[in-house]
Short mmCIF file of C-alpha atoms and ligand atoms in Angstrom, two decimals:
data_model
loop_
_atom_site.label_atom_id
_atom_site.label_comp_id
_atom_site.label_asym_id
_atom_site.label_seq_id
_atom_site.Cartn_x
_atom_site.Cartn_y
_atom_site.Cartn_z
CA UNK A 1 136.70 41.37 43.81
CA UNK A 2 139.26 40.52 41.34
CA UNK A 3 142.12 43.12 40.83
CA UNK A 4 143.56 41.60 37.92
CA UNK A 5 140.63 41.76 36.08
CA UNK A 6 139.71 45.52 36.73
CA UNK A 7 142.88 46.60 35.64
CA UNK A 8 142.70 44.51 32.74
CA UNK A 9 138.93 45.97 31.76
CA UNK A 10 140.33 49.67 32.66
CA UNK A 11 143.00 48.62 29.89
CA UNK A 12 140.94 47.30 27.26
CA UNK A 13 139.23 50.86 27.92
CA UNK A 14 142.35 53.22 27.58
CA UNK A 15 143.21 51.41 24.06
CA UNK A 16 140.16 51.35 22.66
CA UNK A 17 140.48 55.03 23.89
CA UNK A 18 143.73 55.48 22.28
CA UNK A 19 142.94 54.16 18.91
CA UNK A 20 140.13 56.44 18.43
CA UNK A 21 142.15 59.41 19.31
CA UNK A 22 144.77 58.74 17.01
CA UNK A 23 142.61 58.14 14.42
CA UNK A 24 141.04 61.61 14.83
CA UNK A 25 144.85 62.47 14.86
CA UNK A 26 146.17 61.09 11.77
CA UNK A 27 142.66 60.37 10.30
CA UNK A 28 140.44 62.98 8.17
CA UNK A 29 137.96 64.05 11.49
CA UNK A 30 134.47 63.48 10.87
CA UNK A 31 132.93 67.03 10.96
CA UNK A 32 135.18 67.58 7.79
CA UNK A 33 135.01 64.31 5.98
CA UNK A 34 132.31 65.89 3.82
CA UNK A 35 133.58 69.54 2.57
CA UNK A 36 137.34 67.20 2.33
CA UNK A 37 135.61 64.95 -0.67
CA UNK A 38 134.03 67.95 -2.31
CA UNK A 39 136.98 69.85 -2.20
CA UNK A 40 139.40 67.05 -3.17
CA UNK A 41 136.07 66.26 -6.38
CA UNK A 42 136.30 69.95 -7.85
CA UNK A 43 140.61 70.00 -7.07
CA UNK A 44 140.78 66.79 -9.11
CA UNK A 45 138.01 68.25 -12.34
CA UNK A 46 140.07 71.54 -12.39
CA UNK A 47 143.16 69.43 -12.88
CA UNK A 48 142.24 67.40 -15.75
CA UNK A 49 140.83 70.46 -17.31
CA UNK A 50 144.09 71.91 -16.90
CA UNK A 51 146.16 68.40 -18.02
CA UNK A 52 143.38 69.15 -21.74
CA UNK A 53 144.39 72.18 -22.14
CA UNK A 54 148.02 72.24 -22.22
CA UNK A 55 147.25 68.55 -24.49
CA UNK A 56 145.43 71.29 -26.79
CA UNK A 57 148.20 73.58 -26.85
CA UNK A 58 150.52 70.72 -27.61
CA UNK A 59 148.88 69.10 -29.99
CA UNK A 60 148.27 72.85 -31.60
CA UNK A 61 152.15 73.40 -31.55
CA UNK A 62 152.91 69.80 -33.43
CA UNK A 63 150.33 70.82 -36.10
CA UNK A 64 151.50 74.28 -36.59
CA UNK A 65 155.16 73.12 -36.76
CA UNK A 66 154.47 70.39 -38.73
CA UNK A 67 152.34 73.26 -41.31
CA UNK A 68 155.58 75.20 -41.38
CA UNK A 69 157.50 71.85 -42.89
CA UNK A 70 155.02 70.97 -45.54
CA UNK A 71 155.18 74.77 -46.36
CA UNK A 72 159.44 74.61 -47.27
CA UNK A 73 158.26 71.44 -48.83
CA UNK A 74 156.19 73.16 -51.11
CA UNK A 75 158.14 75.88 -51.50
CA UNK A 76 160.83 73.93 -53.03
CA UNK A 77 158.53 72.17 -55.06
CA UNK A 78 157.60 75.56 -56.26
CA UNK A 79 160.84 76.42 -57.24
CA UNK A 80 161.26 72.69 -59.19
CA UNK A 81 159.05 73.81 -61.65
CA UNK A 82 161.19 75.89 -63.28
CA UNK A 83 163.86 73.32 -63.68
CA UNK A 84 161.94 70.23 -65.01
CA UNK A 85 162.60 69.45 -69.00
CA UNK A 86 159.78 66.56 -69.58
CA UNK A 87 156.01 66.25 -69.35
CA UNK A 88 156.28 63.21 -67.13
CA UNK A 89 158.29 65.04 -64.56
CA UNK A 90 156.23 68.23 -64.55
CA UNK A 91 153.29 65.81 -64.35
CA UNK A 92 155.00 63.93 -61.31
CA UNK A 93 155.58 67.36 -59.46
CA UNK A 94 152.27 68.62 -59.86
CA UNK A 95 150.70 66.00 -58.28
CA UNK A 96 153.15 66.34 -55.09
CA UNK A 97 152.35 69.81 -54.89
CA UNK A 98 148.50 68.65 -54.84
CA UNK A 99 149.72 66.37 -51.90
CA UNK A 100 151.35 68.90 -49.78
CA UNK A 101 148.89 71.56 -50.41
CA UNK A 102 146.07 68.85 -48.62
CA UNK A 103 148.96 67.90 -46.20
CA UNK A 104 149.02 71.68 -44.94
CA UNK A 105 145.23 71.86 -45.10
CA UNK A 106 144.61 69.05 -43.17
CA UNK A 107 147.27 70.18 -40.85
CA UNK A 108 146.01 73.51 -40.47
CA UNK A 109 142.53 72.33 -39.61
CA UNK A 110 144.25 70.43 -37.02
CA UNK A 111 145.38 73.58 -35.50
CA UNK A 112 142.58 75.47 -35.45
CA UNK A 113 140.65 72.59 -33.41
CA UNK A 114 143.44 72.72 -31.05
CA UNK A 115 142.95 75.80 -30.56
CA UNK A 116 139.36 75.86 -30.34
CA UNK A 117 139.83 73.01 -28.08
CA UNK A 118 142.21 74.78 -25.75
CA UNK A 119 139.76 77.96 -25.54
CA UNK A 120 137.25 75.85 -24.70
CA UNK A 121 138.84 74.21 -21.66
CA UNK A 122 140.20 77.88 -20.40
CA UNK A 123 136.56 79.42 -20.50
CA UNK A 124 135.24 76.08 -18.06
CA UNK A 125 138.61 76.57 -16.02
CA UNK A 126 137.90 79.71 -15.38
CA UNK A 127 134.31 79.26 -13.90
CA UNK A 128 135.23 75.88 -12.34
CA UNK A 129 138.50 77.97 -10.69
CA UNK A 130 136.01 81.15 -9.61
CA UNK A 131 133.52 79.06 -8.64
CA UNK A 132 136.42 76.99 -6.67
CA UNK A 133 137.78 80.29 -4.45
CA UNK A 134 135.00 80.21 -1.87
CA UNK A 135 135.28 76.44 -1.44
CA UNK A 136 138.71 76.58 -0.98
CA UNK A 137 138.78 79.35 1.32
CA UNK A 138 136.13 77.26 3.58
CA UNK A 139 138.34 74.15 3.58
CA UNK A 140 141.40 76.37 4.72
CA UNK A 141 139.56 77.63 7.45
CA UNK A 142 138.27 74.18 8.42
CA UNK A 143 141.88 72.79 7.81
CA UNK A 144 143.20 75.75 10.17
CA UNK A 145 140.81 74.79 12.72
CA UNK A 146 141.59 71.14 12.52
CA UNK A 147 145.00 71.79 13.28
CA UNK A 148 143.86 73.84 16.09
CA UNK A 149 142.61 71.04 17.40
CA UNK A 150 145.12 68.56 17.11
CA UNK A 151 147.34 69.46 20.15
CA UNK A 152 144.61 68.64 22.33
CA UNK A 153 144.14 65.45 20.56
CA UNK A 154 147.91 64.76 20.57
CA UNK A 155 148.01 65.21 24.57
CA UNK A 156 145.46 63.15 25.02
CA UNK A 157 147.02 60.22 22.90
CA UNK A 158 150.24 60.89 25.13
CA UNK A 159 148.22 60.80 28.54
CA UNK A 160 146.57 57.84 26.99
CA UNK A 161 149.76 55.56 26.59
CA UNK A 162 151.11 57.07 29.81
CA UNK A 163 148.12 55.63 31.57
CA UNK A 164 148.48 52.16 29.55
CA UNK A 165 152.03 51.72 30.27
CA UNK A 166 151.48 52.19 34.28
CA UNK A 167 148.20 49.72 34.16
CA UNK A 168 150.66 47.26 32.39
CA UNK A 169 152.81 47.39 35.34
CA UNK A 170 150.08 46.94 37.76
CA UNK A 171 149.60 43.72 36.61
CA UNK A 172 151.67 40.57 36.33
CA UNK A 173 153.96 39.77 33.36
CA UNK A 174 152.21 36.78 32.20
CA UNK A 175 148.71 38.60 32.51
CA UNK A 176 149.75 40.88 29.88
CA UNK A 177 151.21 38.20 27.91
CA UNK A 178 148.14 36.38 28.17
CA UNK A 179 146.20 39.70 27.59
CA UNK A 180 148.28 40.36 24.47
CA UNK A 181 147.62 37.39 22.99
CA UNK A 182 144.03 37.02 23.09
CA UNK A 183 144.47 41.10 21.46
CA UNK A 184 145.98 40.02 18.83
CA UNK A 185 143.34 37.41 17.81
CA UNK A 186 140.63 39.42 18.58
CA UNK A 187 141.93 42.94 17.13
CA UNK A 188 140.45 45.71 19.17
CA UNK A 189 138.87 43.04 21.87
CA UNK A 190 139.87 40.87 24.18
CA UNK A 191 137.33 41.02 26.70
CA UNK A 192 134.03 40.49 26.16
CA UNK A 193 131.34 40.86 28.79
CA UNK A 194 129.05 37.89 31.07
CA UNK A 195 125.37 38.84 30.64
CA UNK A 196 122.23 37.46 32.06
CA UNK A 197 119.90 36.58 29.06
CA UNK A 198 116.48 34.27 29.29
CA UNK A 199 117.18 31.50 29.29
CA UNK A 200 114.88 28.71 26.39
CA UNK A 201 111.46 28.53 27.16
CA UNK A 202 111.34 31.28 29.29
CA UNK A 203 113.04 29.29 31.96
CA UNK A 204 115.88 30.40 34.66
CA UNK A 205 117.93 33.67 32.85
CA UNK A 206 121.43 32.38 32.11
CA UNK A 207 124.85 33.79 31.79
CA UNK A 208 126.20 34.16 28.14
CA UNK A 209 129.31 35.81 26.54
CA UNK A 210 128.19 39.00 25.44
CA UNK A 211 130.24 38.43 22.34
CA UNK A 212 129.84 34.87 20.64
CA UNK A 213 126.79 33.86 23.20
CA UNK A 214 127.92 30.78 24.38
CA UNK A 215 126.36 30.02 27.64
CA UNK A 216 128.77 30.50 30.88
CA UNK A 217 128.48 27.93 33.82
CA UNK A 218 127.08 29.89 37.16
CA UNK A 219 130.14 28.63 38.98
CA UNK A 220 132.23 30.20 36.67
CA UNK A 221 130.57 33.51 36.93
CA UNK A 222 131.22 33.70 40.95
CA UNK A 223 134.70 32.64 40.01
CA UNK A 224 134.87 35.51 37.66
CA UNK A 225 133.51 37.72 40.34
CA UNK A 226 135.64 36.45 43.07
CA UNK A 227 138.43 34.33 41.87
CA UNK A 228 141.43 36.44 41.21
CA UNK A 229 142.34 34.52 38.23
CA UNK A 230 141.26 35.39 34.20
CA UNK A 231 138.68 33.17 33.05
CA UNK A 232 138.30 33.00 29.60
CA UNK A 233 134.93 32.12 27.21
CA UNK A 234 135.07 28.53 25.88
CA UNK A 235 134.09 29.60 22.71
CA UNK A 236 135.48 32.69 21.42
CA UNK A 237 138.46 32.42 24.23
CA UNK A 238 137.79 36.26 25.22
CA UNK A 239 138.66 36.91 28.79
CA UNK A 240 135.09 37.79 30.65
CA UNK A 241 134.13 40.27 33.13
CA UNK A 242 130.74 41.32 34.68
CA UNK A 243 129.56 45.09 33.84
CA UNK A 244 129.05 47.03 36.69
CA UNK A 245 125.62 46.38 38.11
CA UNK A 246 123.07 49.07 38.00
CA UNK A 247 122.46 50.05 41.49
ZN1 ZN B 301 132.69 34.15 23.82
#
């Protein structure tokens, strides 16, 4: 029986563990992944409805203010009229009156589809936002009961590095070193498990790393089983350990 080994296979466990329980910490959980999308979809179409229509009211202000300036513009034109002595002049005026006049026109229209613009995007606001209340109410009840769950979720990430720390110190320093490493290559695993597969040609079943299948030597499986140091795959360099048999 080799110690080392179990603890280290009890280890790989608890983090694998661990990561999956923060993740439901910190992570959206699954059973609300789907309402979460549809509720973040219809949040995100009843803002841009709501970034058109205040563009509609601005662009409505800039054409009614810029109305109001062609209108003094005209209105001092108006009062020109009076004061010009030649044909050419009165000629020359007239024809900037014409311009303003289609200035204001053309501004005015631009107001008005503003504001038909702007009405437009209220009305579908207000059906998106009524239609919006019951979905929202669901997702703050889901989102209440999420964080009704994440205590238990947060003690169990605490018990979870507790129980990682004290298998660390059941085992030699340069185990975990060596442990670390081979981690950090392999995120998520370092171990990977000796299985018996058949072997070519339906001969003898052989051992082979669960992981990258390269055949393990017979000898090395009994040291594996026995030997109380790590052995590790000569392919994929994972350190190997035997399942539990069935009984
Ligand atoms: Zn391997």
């Amino acid at each position: 029986m080799n110690q080392n080994l179990d603890t280290i296979v009890e280890l790989q466990r608890s983090l694998i563990e661990l990561g999956a329980a923060e993740q439901r910490l910190h992570g959206i959980p699954d059973w609300m992944r789907e309402l979460h999308e549809e509720h973040a979809a219809r949040k995100a179409e009843i803002e841009s409805l709501e970034e058109a229509a205040a563009a509609a009211s601005r662009d409505r202000r800039a054409a009614e203010s810029a109305v109001a300036d062609a209108q003094e513009k005209l209105k001092k034109y108006q009062q020109q009229i009076n004061r010009v002595s030649t044909q050419r002049e009165y000629g020359a005026l007239l024809h900037e009156i014409d311009t303003v006049k289609s200035e204001i026109s053309g501004f005015e229209e631009q107001a008005f589809s503003s504001l038909e613009r702007h009405e437009q995007a209220q009305r579908e606001l207000a059906g998106k936002r009524e239609s919006f209340k019951e979905l929202d109410e669901r997702y703050a009840a889901e989102l209440g009961r999420w964080e009704g769950e994440k205590p238990e979720v947060a003690r169990q990430v605490e018990a979870l590095r507790g129980q990682i720390l004290a298998l660390k110190e059941r085992l030699p320093r340069q185990v975990v070193a060596q442990f670390e490493r081979i981690l950090e290559r392999n995120p998520g695993r370092a171990l990977a498990p000796v299985r018996l597969i058949e072997g070519p040609r339906k001969g003898p079943r052989e051992w082979h790393c669960g992981l990258c299948n390269y055949r393990v030597r017979p000898q090395v499986v009994v040291e594996i089983r026995n030997g109380d140091g790590l052995v590790q795959c000569d392919s994929c360099k994972r350190i190997l350990y035997l399942e539990a048999e069935p009984s």
